[in-house]
PDB file of C-alpha atoms in Angstrom:
ATOM      1  CA  MET A   1      -0.007  -0.014   0.006  1.00 31.00           C
ATOM      2  CA  LYS A   2       1.369   3.305  -0.936  1.00 33.00           C
ATOM      3  CA  ARG A   3       1.874   5.910   1.759  1.00 33.00           C
ATOM      4  CA  SER A   4      -1.082   8.321   1.797  1.00 37.00           C
ATOM      5  CA  SER A   5       0.076  11.975   1.813  1.00 35.00           C
ATOM      6  CA  ALA A   6      -3.143  12.856   3.830  1.00 36.00           C
ATOM      7  CA  ILE A   7      -2.280  10.339   6.736  1.00 33.00           C
ATOM      8  CA  TYR A   8       1.437  11.334   6.591  1.00 32.00           C
ATOM      9  CA  ARG A   9       0.658  15.008   7.050  1.00 38.00           C
ATOM     10  CA  THR A  10      -1.867  14.227   9.768  1.00 35.00           C
ATOM     11  CA  ALA A  11       0.588  11.943  11.552  1.00 36.00           C
ATOM     12  CA  ARG A  12       3.300  14.592  11.562  1.00 37.00           C
ATOM     13  CA  SER A  13       0.961  17.213  13.096  1.00 36.00           C
ATOM     14  CA  VAL A  14       0.301  15.129  16.242  1.00 40.00           C
ATOM     15  CA  ARG A  15       2.469  13.433  18.766  1.00 45.00           C
ATOM     16  CA  PRO A  16       4.206  10.390  17.409  1.00 39.00           C
ATOM     17  CA  VAL A  17       2.537   8.355  20.151  1.00 41.00           C
ATOM     18  CA  MET A  18      -0.812   8.936  18.562  1.00 47.00           C
ATOM     19  CA  ALA A  19       0.119   7.877  15.066  1.00 45.00           C
ATOM     20  CA  LEU A  20      -1.279   4.359  15.398  1.00 49.00           C
ATOM     21  CA  ALA A  21      -4.704   5.756  16.341  1.00 44.00           C
ATOM     22  CA  VAL A  22      -4.475   8.178  13.408  1.00 46.00           C
ATOM     23  CA  ALA A  23      -3.697   5.220  11.194  1.00 46.00           C
ATOM     24  CA  ALA A  24      -6.476   3.136  12.560  1.00 46.00           C
ATOM     25  CA  VAL A  25      -9.082   5.883  11.960  1.00 45.00           C
ATOM     26  CA  TYR A  26      -7.912   6.481   8.461  1.00 45.00           C
ATOM     27  CA  LEU A  27      -7.903   2.896   7.505  1.00 44.00           C
ATOM     28  CA  ALA A  28     -11.341   2.445   9.076  1.00 44.00           C
ATOM     29  CA  ARG A  29     -12.791   5.120   6.649  1.00 46.00           C
ATOM     30  CA  LYS A  30     -11.456   3.485   3.425  1.00 49.00           C
ATOM     31  CA  TRP A  31     -13.434   0.317   2.819  1.00 45.00           C
ATOM     32  CA  PRO A  32     -15.407   2.143   1.454  1.00 51.00           C
ATOM     33  CA  ALA A  33     -16.277   5.096   3.692  1.00 50.00           C
ATOM     34  CA  GLY A  34     -19.866   5.000   3.393  1.00 54.00           C
ATOM     35  CA  LYS A  35     -20.410   1.240   3.664  1.00 61.00           C
ATOM     36  CA  ARG A  36     -17.851   1.132   6.624  1.00 60.00           C
ATOM     37  CA  HIS A  37     -19.660   3.958   8.460  1.00 59.00           C
ATOM     38  CA  LEU A  38     -23.042   2.355   7.958  1.00 67.00           C
ATOM     39  CA  GLN A  39     -21.658  -1.047   9.282  1.00 68.00           C
ATOM     40  CA  PHE A  40     -20.346   0.488  12.395  1.00 66.00           C
ATOM     41  CA  VAL A  41     -23.486   2.522  12.968  1.00 71.00           C
ATOM     42  CA  ARG A  42     -25.722  -0.600  12.726  1.00 73.00           C
ATOM     43  CA  ALA A  43     -23.582  -2.792  14.845  1.00 74.00           C
ATOM     44  CA  PHE A  44     -23.112  -0.150  17.637  1.00 74.00           C
ATOM     45  CA  ARG A  45     -26.886   0.689  17.651  1.00 78.00           C
ATOM     46  CA  ALA A  46     -27.801  -2.910  17.977  1.00 78.00           C
ATOM     47  CA  GLY A  47     -25.172  -3.397  20.618  1.00 79.00           C
ATOM     48  CA  ARG A  48     -26.131  -0.347  22.621  1.00 82.00           C
ATOM     49  CA  LYS A  49     -29.792  -1.361  22.724  1.00 85.00           C
ATOM     50  CA  PHE A  50     -28.783  -4.897  23.883  1.00 87.00           C
ATOM     51  CA  TYR A  51     -26.576  -3.337  26.547  1.00 90.00           C
ATOM     52  CA  GLN A  52     -29.509  -1.247  27.816  1.00 90.00           C
ATOM     53  CA  VAL A  53     -32.154  -3.878  27.973  1.00 91.00           C
ATOM     54  CA  TYR A  54     -30.631  -7.244  28.404  1.00 93.00           C
ATOM     55  CA  PRO A  55     -31.746  -8.409  31.891  1.00 94.00           C
ATOM     56  CA  HIS A  56     -28.869 -11.048  32.520  1.00 95.00           C
ATOM     57  CA  LEU A  57     -26.035  -8.402  32.509  1.00 96.00           C
ATOM     58  CA  ALA A  58     -23.776  -7.336  35.402  1.00 97.00           C
ATOM     59  CA  LYS A  59     -22.044  -4.006  34.529  1.00 97.00           C
ATOM     60  CA  ASP A  60     -18.994  -2.314  35.771  1.00 97.00           C
ATOM     61  CA  LEU A  61     -17.806  -4.952  38.189  1.00 98.00           C
ATOM     62  CA  ALA A  62     -14.499  -4.075  39.630  1.00 98.00           C
ATOM     63  CA  TYR A  63     -11.649  -6.595  39.113  1.00 98.00           C
ATOM     64  CA  GLY A  64      -9.088  -4.233  40.681  1.00 97.00           C
ATOM     65  CA  ASP A  65      -8.651  -0.941  42.607  1.00 96.00           C
ATOM     66  CA  ARG A  66      -8.082   1.355  39.649  1.00 94.00           C
ATOM     67  CA  PRO A  67     -10.872   3.216  37.818  1.00 93.00           C
ATOM     68  CA  TRP A  68     -10.492   1.540  34.581  1.00 95.00           C
ATOM     69  CA  GLN A  69     -10.272  -2.011  36.078  1.00 98.00           C
ATOM     70  CA  LYS A  70     -14.049  -2.852  35.357  1.00 98.00           C
ATOM     71  CA  LEU A  71     -15.743  -5.625  33.457  1.00 98.00           C
ATOM     72  CA  ASP A  72     -19.288  -6.674  32.225  1.00 98.00           C
ATOM     73  CA  VAL A  73     -20.699 -10.202  32.657  1.00 98.00           C
ATOM     74  CA  TYR A  74     -23.290 -11.441  30.166  1.00 97.00           C
ATOM     75  CA  TRP A  75     -24.973 -14.846  30.950  1.00 96.00           C
ATOM     76  CA  PRO A  76     -27.682 -16.772  29.158  1.00 95.00           C
ATOM     77  CA  PRO A  77     -31.277 -17.057  30.756  1.00 92.00           C
ATOM     78  CA  HIS A  78     -30.780 -20.805  31.301  1.00 88.00           C
ATOM     79  CA  GLY A  79     -28.039 -23.147  32.155  1.00 87.00           C
ATOM     80  CA  GLU A  80     -25.491 -23.751  34.947  1.00 88.00           C
ATOM     81  CA  ARG A  81     -21.717 -24.306  34.696  1.00 93.00           C
ATOM     82  CA  LEU A  82     -21.420 -22.851  31.231  1.00 96.00           C
ATOM     83  CA  PRO A  83     -18.318 -22.225  29.282  1.00 96.00           C
ATOM     84  CA  VAL A  84     -16.848 -18.871  29.652  1.00 97.00           C
ATOM     85  CA  LEU A  85     -15.396 -16.497  27.127  1.00 97.00           C
ATOM     86  CA  LEU A  86     -13.455 -13.459  28.220  1.00 98.00           C
ATOM     87  CA  PHE A  87     -13.071 -10.922  25.452  1.00 97.00           C
ATOM     88  CA  VAL A  88     -10.476  -8.056  25.338  1.00 98.00           C
ATOM     89  CA  HIS A  89     -11.132  -5.305  22.804  1.00 95.00           C
ATOM     90  CA  GLY A  90      -8.683  -3.679  20.421  1.00 94.00           C
ATOM     91  CA  GLY A  91      -8.010   0.057  19.806  1.00 93.00           C
ATOM     92  CA  SER A  92      -4.180   0.502  19.422  1.00 94.00           C
ATOM     93  CA  TRP A  93      -3.720   0.094  23.143  1.00 97.00           C
ATOM     94  CA  ASN A  94      -4.832   3.711  23.516  1.00 95.00           C
ATOM     95  CA  TRP A  95      -8.693   3.772  23.145  1.00 92.00           C
ATOM     96  CA  GLY A  96     -11.882   1.727  23.317  1.00 91.00           C
ATOM     97  CA  ASP A  97     -14.490   0.598  25.795  1.00 92.00           C
ATOM     98  CA  LYS A  98     -16.177  -2.609  26.790  1.00 93.00           C
ATOM     99  CA  SER A  99     -19.656  -1.069  26.131  1.00 88.00           C
ATOM    100  CA  LEU A 100     -18.761  -0.748  22.429  1.00 86.00           C
ATOM    101  CA  TYR A 101     -18.517  -4.518  22.221  1.00 88.00           C
ATOM    102  CA  SER A 102     -21.910  -5.452  23.728  1.00 89.00           C
ATOM    103  CA  LEU A 103     -22.825  -7.012  20.500  1.00 85.00           C
ATOM    104  CA  ALA A 104     -20.082  -9.450  20.988  1.00 87.00           C
ATOM    105  CA  GLY A 105     -21.482 -10.292  24.518  1.00 89.00           C
ATOM    106  CA  ALA A 106     -24.869 -10.741  22.910  1.00 87.00           C
ATOM    107  CA  ARG A 107     -23.629 -13.011  20.106  1.00 89.00           C
ATOM    108  CA  PHE A 108     -21.632 -15.317  22.380  1.00 93.00           C
ATOM    109  CA  THR A 109     -24.022 -15.362  25.140  1.00 93.00           C
ATOM    110  CA  GLY A 110     -26.619 -16.561  22.599  1.00 90.00           C
ATOM    111  CA  GLN A 111     -24.358 -19.457  21.821  1.00 92.00           C
ATOM    112  CA  GLY A 112     -24.448 -20.583  25.505  1.00 93.00           C
ATOM    113  CA  PHE A 113     -21.388 -18.839  26.863  1.00 95.00           C
ATOM    114  CA  VAL A 114     -21.134 -16.736  29.966  1.00 97.00           C
ATOM    115  CA  THR A 115     -19.354 -13.708  28.283  1.00 97.00           C
ATOM    116  CA  VAL A 116     -16.891 -11.328  30.148  1.00 98.00           C
ATOM    117  CA  VAL A 117     -15.914  -8.188  28.483  1.00 97.00           C
ATOM    118  CA  ILE A 118     -13.197  -6.177  30.153  1.00 98.00           C
ATOM    119  CA  ASN A 119     -11.821  -2.591  30.165  1.00 98.00           C
ATOM    120  CA  TYR A 120      -8.097  -2.146  30.636  1.00 98.00           C
ATOM    121  CA  SER A 121      -5.676   0.681  30.949  1.00 97.00           C
ATOM    122  CA  HIS A 122      -4.662   2.756  28.019  1.00 97.00           C
ATOM    123  CA  PHE A 123      -1.657   4.606  26.639  1.00 97.00           C
ATOM    124  CA  PRO A 124      -0.449   7.314  27.378  1.00 96.00           C
ATOM    125  CA  GLU A 125      -1.661   6.948  31.070  1.00 96.00           C
ATOM    126  CA  VAL A 126       0.376   3.640  31.061  1.00 97.00           C
ATOM    127  CA  THR A 127       2.830   1.726  28.881  1.00 97.00           C
ATOM    128  CA  PHE A 128       3.491  -2.018  28.518  1.00 98.00           C
ATOM    129  CA  PRO A 129       3.074  -4.055  30.552  1.00 98.00           C
ATOM    130  CA  ALA A 130       0.322  -2.450  32.519  1.00 98.00           C
ATOM    131  CA  PHE A 131      -2.409  -3.420  30.046  1.00 98.00           C
ATOM    132  CA  VAL A 132      -1.215  -6.979  30.031  1.00 98.00           C
ATOM    133  CA  GLU A 133      -1.303  -7.037  33.771  1.00 98.00           C
ATOM    134  CA  ASP A 134      -4.827  -5.742  33.756  1.00 98.00           C
ATOM    135  CA  ALA A 135      -5.996  -8.550  31.520  1.00 98.00           C
ATOM    136  CA  ALA A 136      -4.295 -11.152  33.807  1.00 98.00           C
ATOM    137  CA  ALA A 137      -6.098  -9.597  36.850  1.00 98.00           C
ATOM    138  CA  ALA A 138      -9.481  -9.703  34.943  1.00 98.00           C
ATOM    139  CA  ILE A 139      -8.783 -13.430  34.175  1.00 98.00           C
ATOM    140  CA  ALA A 140      -8.091 -14.045  37.959  1.00 98.00           C
ATOM    141  CA  TRP A 141     -11.193 -12.273  38.922  1.00 98.00           C
ATOM    142  CA  THR A 142     -13.134 -14.486  36.488  1.00 98.00           C
ATOM    143  CA  VAL A 143     -11.719 -17.619  37.893  1.00 98.00           C
ATOM    144  CA  ASN A 144     -12.601 -16.661  41.463  1.00 98.00           C
ATOM    145  CA  HIS A 145     -16.160 -15.109  40.695  1.00 98.00           C
ATOM    146  CA  ILE A 146     -17.597 -16.498  37.531  1.00 98.00           C
ATOM    147  CA  ASP A 147     -19.504 -19.448  39.161  1.00 96.00           C
ATOM    148  CA  ALA A 148     -21.836 -16.643  40.683  1.00 97.00           C
ATOM    149  CA  TYR A 149     -22.907 -15.957  37.092  1.00 97.00           C
ATOM    150  CA  HIS A 150     -23.408 -19.601  36.037  1.00 96.00           C
ATOM    151  CA  GLY A 151     -19.967 -19.846  34.509  1.00 97.00           C
ATOM    152  CA  ASP A 152     -17.517 -22.762  34.806  1.00 97.00           C
ATOM    153  CA  PRO A 153     -13.997 -21.663  35.657  1.00 97.00           C
ATOM    154  CA  GLU A 154     -12.693 -24.911  34.534  1.00 96.00           C
ATOM    155  CA  ARG A 155     -13.795 -23.978  30.998  1.00 96.00           C
ATOM    156  CA  LEU A 156     -12.362 -20.515  30.688  1.00 98.00           C
ATOM    157  CA  PHE A 157     -11.493 -19.345  27.176  1.00 98.00           C
ATOM    158  CA  ALA A 158     -10.296 -15.851  26.128  1.00 98.00           C
ATOM    159  CA  GLY A 159     -10.409 -13.954  22.725  1.00 97.00           C
ATOM    160  CA  GLY A 160      -9.192 -10.595  21.766  1.00 97.00           C
ATOM    161  CA  HIS A 161      -9.137  -8.306  18.733  1.00 96.00           C
ATOM    162  CA  SER A 162      -6.103  -6.368  17.494  1.00 97.00           C
ATOM    163  CA  ALA A 163      -4.424  -4.946  20.576  1.00 98.00           C
ATOM    164  CA  GLY A 164      -6.531  -7.208  22.788  1.00 98.00           C
ATOM    165  CA  GLY A 165      -5.129 -10.136  20.893  1.00 98.00           C
ATOM    166  CA  HIS A 166      -1.573  -8.907  21.469  1.00 98.00           C
ATOM    167  CA  ILE A 167      -2.404  -8.623  25.109  1.00 98.00           C
ATOM    168  CA  LEU A 168      -3.966 -12.073  25.553  1.00 98.00           C
ATOM    169  CA  SER A 169      -1.210 -13.646  23.610  1.00 98.00           C
ATOM    170  CA  LEU A 170       1.309 -12.383  26.223  1.00 98.00           C
ATOM    171  CA  VAL A 171      -0.843 -13.602  29.060  1.00 98.00           C
ATOM    172  CA  ALA A 172      -1.021 -17.087  27.370  1.00 98.00           C
ATOM    173  CA  LEU A 173       2.776 -17.358  26.609  1.00 98.00           C
ATOM    174  CA  ASP A 174       4.476 -15.491  29.462  1.00 98.00           C
ATOM    175  CA  ASP A 175       3.938 -17.018  32.823  1.00 96.00           C
ATOM    176  CA  ARG A 176       4.661 -14.041  34.847  1.00 97.00           C
ATOM    177  CA  TYR A 177       1.307 -12.276  34.375  1.00 98.00           C
ATOM    178  CA  LEU A 178      -1.027 -15.100  35.683  1.00 98.00           C
ATOM    179  CA  ALA A 179       1.618 -16.257  38.113  1.00 98.00           C
ATOM    180  CA  ALA A 180       1.302 -12.894  39.899  1.00 98.00           C
ATOM    181  CA  HIS A 181      -2.201 -14.047  40.736  1.00 98.00           C
ATOM    182  CA  GLY A 182      -1.119 -17.585  41.802  1.00 98.00           C
ATOM    183  CA  LEU A 183      -2.518 -19.063  38.464  1.00 98.00           C
ATOM    184  CA  ALA A 184      -0.937 -21.054  35.787  1.00 96.00           C
ATOM    185  CA  ARG A 185      -1.447 -20.531  32.144  1.00 92.00           C
ATOM    186  CA  ALA A 186      -3.387 -23.726  32.001  1.00 94.00           C
ATOM    187  CA  VAL A 187      -6.192 -21.873  33.465  1.00 97.00           C
ATOM    188  CA  LEU A 188      -6.949 -20.773  29.943  1.00 98.00           C
ATOM    189  CA  ARG A 189      -8.294 -23.616  28.099  1.00 98.00           C
ATOM    190  CA  GLY A 190      -7.986 -22.008  24.713  1.00 98.00           C
ATOM    191  CA  VAL A 191      -7.113 -18.449  23.178  1.00 98.00           C
ATOM    192  CA  VAL A 192      -8.534 -16.851  20.116  1.00 98.00           C
ATOM    193  CA  LEU A 193      -6.552 -14.128  18.539  1.00 98.00           C
ATOM    194  CA  ILE A 194      -8.293 -11.960  15.952  1.00 97.00           C
ATOM    195  CA  SER A 195      -6.143  -9.846  13.694  1.00 97.00           C
ATOM    196  CA  ALA A 196      -3.554  -9.747  16.403  1.00 98.00           C
ATOM    197  CA  PRO A 197      -0.186  -7.995  16.104  1.00 98.00           C
ATOM    198  CA  THR A 198       1.985 -10.896  17.382  1.00 98.00           C
ATOM    199  CA  ASP A 199       5.257  -9.932  15.715  1.00 98.00           C
ATOM    200  CA  LEU A 200       6.052  -6.457  16.803  1.00 97.00           C
ATOM    201  CA  SER A 201       9.276  -6.188  14.751  1.00 96.00           C
ATOM    202  CA  ALA A 202       7.449  -7.121  11.595  1.00 97.00           C
ATOM    203  CA  LEU A 203       4.785  -4.653  12.493  1.00 96.00           C
ATOM    204  CA  GLN A 204       7.240  -1.761  12.798  1.00 94.00           C
ATOM    205  CA  ARG A 205       8.588  -2.551   9.480  1.00 94.00           C
ATOM    206  CA  HIS A 206       5.264  -2.547   7.854  1.00 95.00           C
ATOM    207  CA  LEU A 207       4.245   0.643   9.618  1.00 93.00           C
ATOM    208  CA  LYS A 208       7.443   2.432   8.412  1.00 91.00           C
ATOM    209  CA  ALA A 209       6.999   1.270   4.828  1.00 90.00           C
ATOM    210  CA  ASN A 210       3.235   1.804   4.415  1.00 87.00           C
ATOM    211  CA  LEU A 211       2.043   4.404   6.818  1.00 74.00           C
ATOM    212  CA  ALA A 212       4.544   6.744   8.394  1.00 72.00           C
ATOM    213  CA  THR A 213       7.684   6.688  10.535  1.00 78.00           C
ATOM    214  CA  GLU A 214       5.628   8.288  13.330  1.00 84.00           C
ATOM    215  CA  ALA A 215       3.418   5.172  13.409  1.00 87.00           C
ATOM    216  CA  ALA A 216       6.375   2.950  14.198  1.00 90.00           C
ATOM    217  CA  ALA A 217       7.512   5.377  16.776  1.00 91.00           C
ATOM    218  CA  GLY A 218       4.204   5.330  18.406  1.00 93.00           C
ATOM    219  CA  LEU A 219       4.155   1.475  18.638  1.00 95.00           C
ATOM    220  CA  GLN A 220       7.510   1.651  20.348  1.00 94.00           C
ATOM    221  CA  ALA A 221       6.393   4.349  22.779  1.00 96.00           C
ATOM    222  CA  VAL A 222       3.285   2.272  23.718  1.00 97.00           C
ATOM    223  CA  MET A 223       5.594  -0.451  24.576  1.00 98.00           C
ATOM    224  CA  GLY A 224       7.637   1.662  26.793  1.00 96.00           C
ATOM    225  CA  GLY A 225      10.683   2.119  24.530  1.00 95.00           C
ATOM    226  CA  PRO A 226      13.137  -0.111  22.542  1.00 93.00           C
ATOM    227  CA  ASP A 227      14.500  -1.862  25.550  1.00 95.00           C
ATOM    228  CA  ARG A 228      10.974  -3.352  26.373  1.00 95.00           C
ATOM    229  CA  LEU A 229      10.085  -4.522  22.863  1.00 94.00           C
ATOM    230  CA  PRO A 230      11.401  -8.034  23.247  1.00 95.00           C
ATOM    231  CA  ALA A 231       9.483  -8.692  26.456  1.00 97.00           C
ATOM    232  CA  ALA A 232       6.398  -7.118  24.625  1.00 98.00           C
ATOM    233  CA  ASP A 233       6.719  -9.230  21.472  1.00 98.00           C
ATOM    234  CA  PRO A 234       4.590 -12.359  21.487  1.00 98.00           C
ATOM    235  CA  ILE A 235       6.477 -14.192  18.768  1.00 98.00           C
ATOM    236  CA  ARG A 236       9.528 -14.195  21.064  1.00 98.00           C
ATOM    237  CA  HIS A 237       7.596 -16.157  23.763  1.00 98.00           C
ATOM    238  CA  ALA A 238       6.489 -19.195  21.575  1.00 98.00           C
ATOM    239  CA  ARG A 239       6.487 -22.296  23.688  1.00 97.00           C
ATOM    240  CA  PRO A 240       5.350 -25.943  23.417  1.00 98.00           C
ATOM    241  CA  ASP A 241       3.158 -25.870  26.387  1.00 97.00           C
ATOM    242  CA  ALA A 242       1.059 -22.837  25.378  1.00 97.00           C
ATOM    243  CA  PRO A 243      -2.737 -23.135  25.546  1.00 97.00           C
ATOM    244  CA  PRO A 244      -4.276 -24.088  22.295  1.00 98.00           C
ATOM    245  CA  LEU A 245      -4.455 -21.030  20.016  1.00 98.00           C
ATOM    246  CA  LEU A 246      -6.814 -20.011  17.177  1.00 98.00           C
ATOM    247  CA  LEU A 247      -5.659 -17.267  14.943  1.00 98.00           C
ATOM    248  CA  LEU A 248      -8.285 -15.572  12.880  1.00 97.00           C
ATOM    249  CA  HIS A 249      -7.051 -13.010  10.248  1.00 97.00           C
ATOM    250  CA  GLY A 250      -8.350 -11.241   7.106  1.00 96.00           C
ATOM    251  CA  ASP A 251      -6.531 -11.422   3.889  1.00 96.00           C
ATOM    252  CA  ARG A 252      -7.090  -7.662   3.199  1.00 95.00           C
ATOM    253  CA  ASP A 253      -5.908  -6.506   6.599  1.00 96.00           C
ATOM    254  CA  LYS A 254      -3.698  -3.406   5.833  1.00 93.00           C
ATOM    255  CA  LEU A 255      -3.022  -2.551   9.435  1.00 94.00           C
ATOM    256  CA  VAL A 256      -1.733  -5.858  10.618  1.00 97.00           C
ATOM    257  CA  PRO A 257      -0.671  -7.869   7.533  1.00 97.00           C
ATOM    258  CA  ILE A 258      -1.794 -11.460   7.339  1.00 98.00           C
ATOM    259  CA  GLU A 259       1.881 -12.395   7.047  1.00 98.00           C
ATOM    260  CA  ILE A 260       2.243 -11.598  10.766  1.00 98.00           C
ATOM    261  CA  ALA A 261      -0.352 -14.177  11.555  1.00 98.00           C
ATOM    262  CA  ARG A 262       1.258 -16.728   9.344  1.00 98.00           C
ATOM    263  CA  ASN A 263       4.797 -16.192  10.738  1.00 98.00           C
ATOM    264  CA  PHE A 264       3.369 -16.389  14.298  1.00 98.00           C
ATOM    265  CA  ALA A 265       1.519 -19.644  13.474  1.00 98.00           C
ATOM    266  CA  ALA A 266       4.635 -21.211  11.989  1.00 98.00           C
ATOM    267  CA  THR A 267       6.841 -20.071  14.857  1.00 98.00           C
ATOM    268  CA  LEU A 268       4.325 -21.624  17.459  1.00 98.00           C
ATOM    269  CA  LYS A 269       4.175 -24.875  15.322  1.00 98.00           C
ATOM    270  CA  ALA A 270       7.835 -25.135  15.198  1.00 98.00           C
ATOM    271  CA  ALA A 271       8.024 -24.745  18.974  1.00 98.00           C
ATOM    272  CA  GLY A 272       5.643 -27.572  19.320  1.00 98.00           C
ATOM    273  CA  ALA A 273       2.481 -25.604  20.315  1.00 98.00           C
ATOM    274  CA  SER A 274      -1.077 -26.314  19.416  1.00 97.00           C
ATOM    275  CA  VAL A 275      -2.182 -23.708  16.925  1.00 98.00           C
ATOM    276  CA  MET A 276      -4.702 -23.201  14.021  1.00 98.00           C
ATOM    277  CA  LEU A 277      -4.856 -20.293  11.608  1.00 98.00           C
ATOM    278  CA  TYR A 278      -8.026 -19.483   9.649  1.00 97.00           C
ATOM    279  CA  GLU A 279      -7.539 -17.065   6.910  1.00 97.00           C
ATOM    280  CA  TYR A 280     -10.733 -15.080   5.757  1.00 94.00           C
ATOM    281  CA  ASP A 281     -10.959 -13.854   2.313  1.00 93.00           C
ATOM    282  CA  ARG A 282     -12.206 -10.374   1.410  1.00 90.00           C
ATOM    283  CA  THR A 283     -11.859  -9.444   5.045  1.00 92.00           C
ATOM    284  CA  ASP A 284      -9.931  -6.570   6.654  1.00 93.00           C
ATOM    285  CA  HIS A 285      -8.824  -5.488  10.144  1.00 93.00           C
ATOM    286  CA  PHE A 286     -12.315  -4.134  11.007  1.00 88.00           C
ATOM    287  CA  SER A 287     -14.772  -6.207   8.909  1.00 88.00           C
ATOM    288  CA  ILE A 288     -13.614  -9.428  10.584  1.00 91.00           C
ATOM    289  CA  VAL A 289     -15.223  -8.136  13.818  1.00 88.00           C
ATOM    290  CA  LEU A 290     -18.279  -6.664  12.323  1.00 83.00           C
ATOM    291  CA  ASP A 291     -18.905  -9.716  10.213  1.00 78.00           C
ATOM    292  CA  GLY A 292     -18.263 -11.859  13.277  1.00 72.00           C
ATOM    293  CA  VAL A 293     -21.012 -10.285  15.472  1.00 67.00           C
ATOM    294  CA  HIS A 294     -23.408  -8.565  13.019  1.00 63.00           C
ATOM    295  CA  ASN A 295     -25.741 -10.792  10.912  1.00 57.00           C
ATOM    296  CA  ARG A 296     -25.360 -10.224   7.222  1.00 56.00           C
ATOM    297  CA  PRO A 297     -26.912 -12.537   4.584  1.00 50.00           C
ATOM    298  CA  ASP A 298     -23.945 -11.951   2.113  1.00 53.00           C
ATOM    299  CA  ARG A 299     -21.297 -12.767   4.695  1.00 57.00           C
ATOM    300  CA  PRO A 300     -21.359 -15.707   6.997  1.00 55.00           C
ATOM    301  CA  VAL A 301     -20.636 -15.180  10.703  1.00 74.00           C
ATOM    302  CA  ARG A 302     -17.397 -17.072  10.425  1.00 86.00           C
ATOM    303  CA  LEU A 303     -15.690 -15.773  13.456  1.00 91.00           C
ATOM    304  CA  LEU A 304     -18.582 -16.765  15.741  1.00 90.00           C
ATOM    305  CA  VAL A 305     -18.789 -20.122  14.135  1.00 90.00           C
ATOM    306  CA  ASP A 306     -15.110 -20.898  14.198  1.00 94.00           C
ATOM    307  CA  THR A 307     -14.658 -19.719  17.752  1.00 94.00           C
ATOM    308  CA  VAL A 308     -17.635 -22.005  18.970  1.00 93.00           C
ATOM    309  CA  GLU A 309     -16.307 -24.903  17.144  1.00 95.00           C
ATOM    310  CA  PHE A 310     -12.778 -24.373  18.718  1.00 97.00           C
ATOM    311  CA  VAL A 311     -14.321 -24.295  22.225  1.00 94.00           C
ATOM    312  CA  GLN A 312     -16.359 -27.311  21.501  1.00 93.00           C
ATOM    313  CA  ARG A 313     -13.507 -29.317  20.178  1.00 95.00           C
ATOM    314  CA  ILE A 314     -11.475 -28.430  23.327  1.00 95.00           C
ATOM    315  CA  GLY A 315     -14.379 -29.268  25.577  1.00 86.00           C
ATOM    316  CA  ALA A 316     -14.774 -32.579  23.942  1.00 87.00           C
ATOM    317  CA  GLU A 317     -11.054 -33.363  24.453  1.00 86.00           C
ATOM    318  CA  LEU A 318     -11.234 -32.259  28.117  1.00 81.00           C
ATOM    319  CA  SER A 319     -14.300 -34.375  28.567  1.00 71.00           C
ATOM    320  CA  SER A 320     -12.512 -37.448  27.011  1.00 65.00           C
ATOM    321  CA  ALA A 321      -9.490 -36.998  29.280  1.00 60.00           C
ATOM    322  CA  VAL A 322     -11.812 -36.919  32.361  1.00 45.00           C
ATOM    323  CA  LYS A 323     -13.542 -40.105  31.283  1.00 44.00           C
ATOM    324  CA  ALA A 324     -10.416 -42.026  30.213  1.00 38.00           C
ATOM    325  CA  PRO A 325      -9.524 -44.937  32.374  1.00 40.00           C
ATOM    326  CA  PRO A 326      -6.234 -44.736  34.266  1.00 43.00           C
ATOM    327  CA  ILE A 327      -3.295 -46.575  32.776  1.00 38.00           C
ATOM    328  CA  SER A 328      -2.311 -49.542  34.860  1.00 31.00           C
TER     329      SER A 328
END
């Protein structure tokens, strides 16, 4: 993709640390502008209505002492000890809110999940690893409290889009975050990473070549500077005992190219980890989520279907392991 003079001039006029947000907003307006705007409006209206009227929703539950450490819990009207999906939103690590993803809560709750959608700290108030620590704290809260909302802490899954996927990949691959709460990474039965920037070095090169130098500088600033980049880079933490990972990525993603997901999947496989990559055609960084939670007759709800099948497969494996007779 050629560098746009408009975005380049805009990026130069703001702090380098905001360049990623500028890039995201610009790209969100491109596919094409009218169609993208209409999709977002429809999805957010539907989600807002659901958020206001759904009776089985606990809002703004505190999972820590800080103002942003809040989460929402959605549960189906029937069922006990249901599988749990904890969702972490995207937003270039510097914006976003759980209430904007209420439609995700609606869709997954409709599939029989107890759904937890979290807020977390944003740049520039914090840098890495604060937002990863927030996600780990939210997972710990869920393990300890989700049974009160009909959820089964033994069947806890997590999913994140974009920056949220980056955050969850580190929680899943780097033991220190969950260990701070006395938990092992095995508490996560599976992790779904949607359009996730899981190779920060490759992402920096892409941003420099296709957006603006300031965008790459902004990424580095979010992570706390060059010295922290290795610890913040998920691909450097590949390990054989990672939780099962499902990578979902669009072939038209201009913000986080699909090659990043391919390289991450290959690195995980080489390390001996359990990983699957599903590539969605005619799908970009934003439509993958919109198509995944908003019903459209011309686009199947692939994200929802693939995530549910991933959870069901792991659930069946867990059940078989429990029922298997001991080896004498």
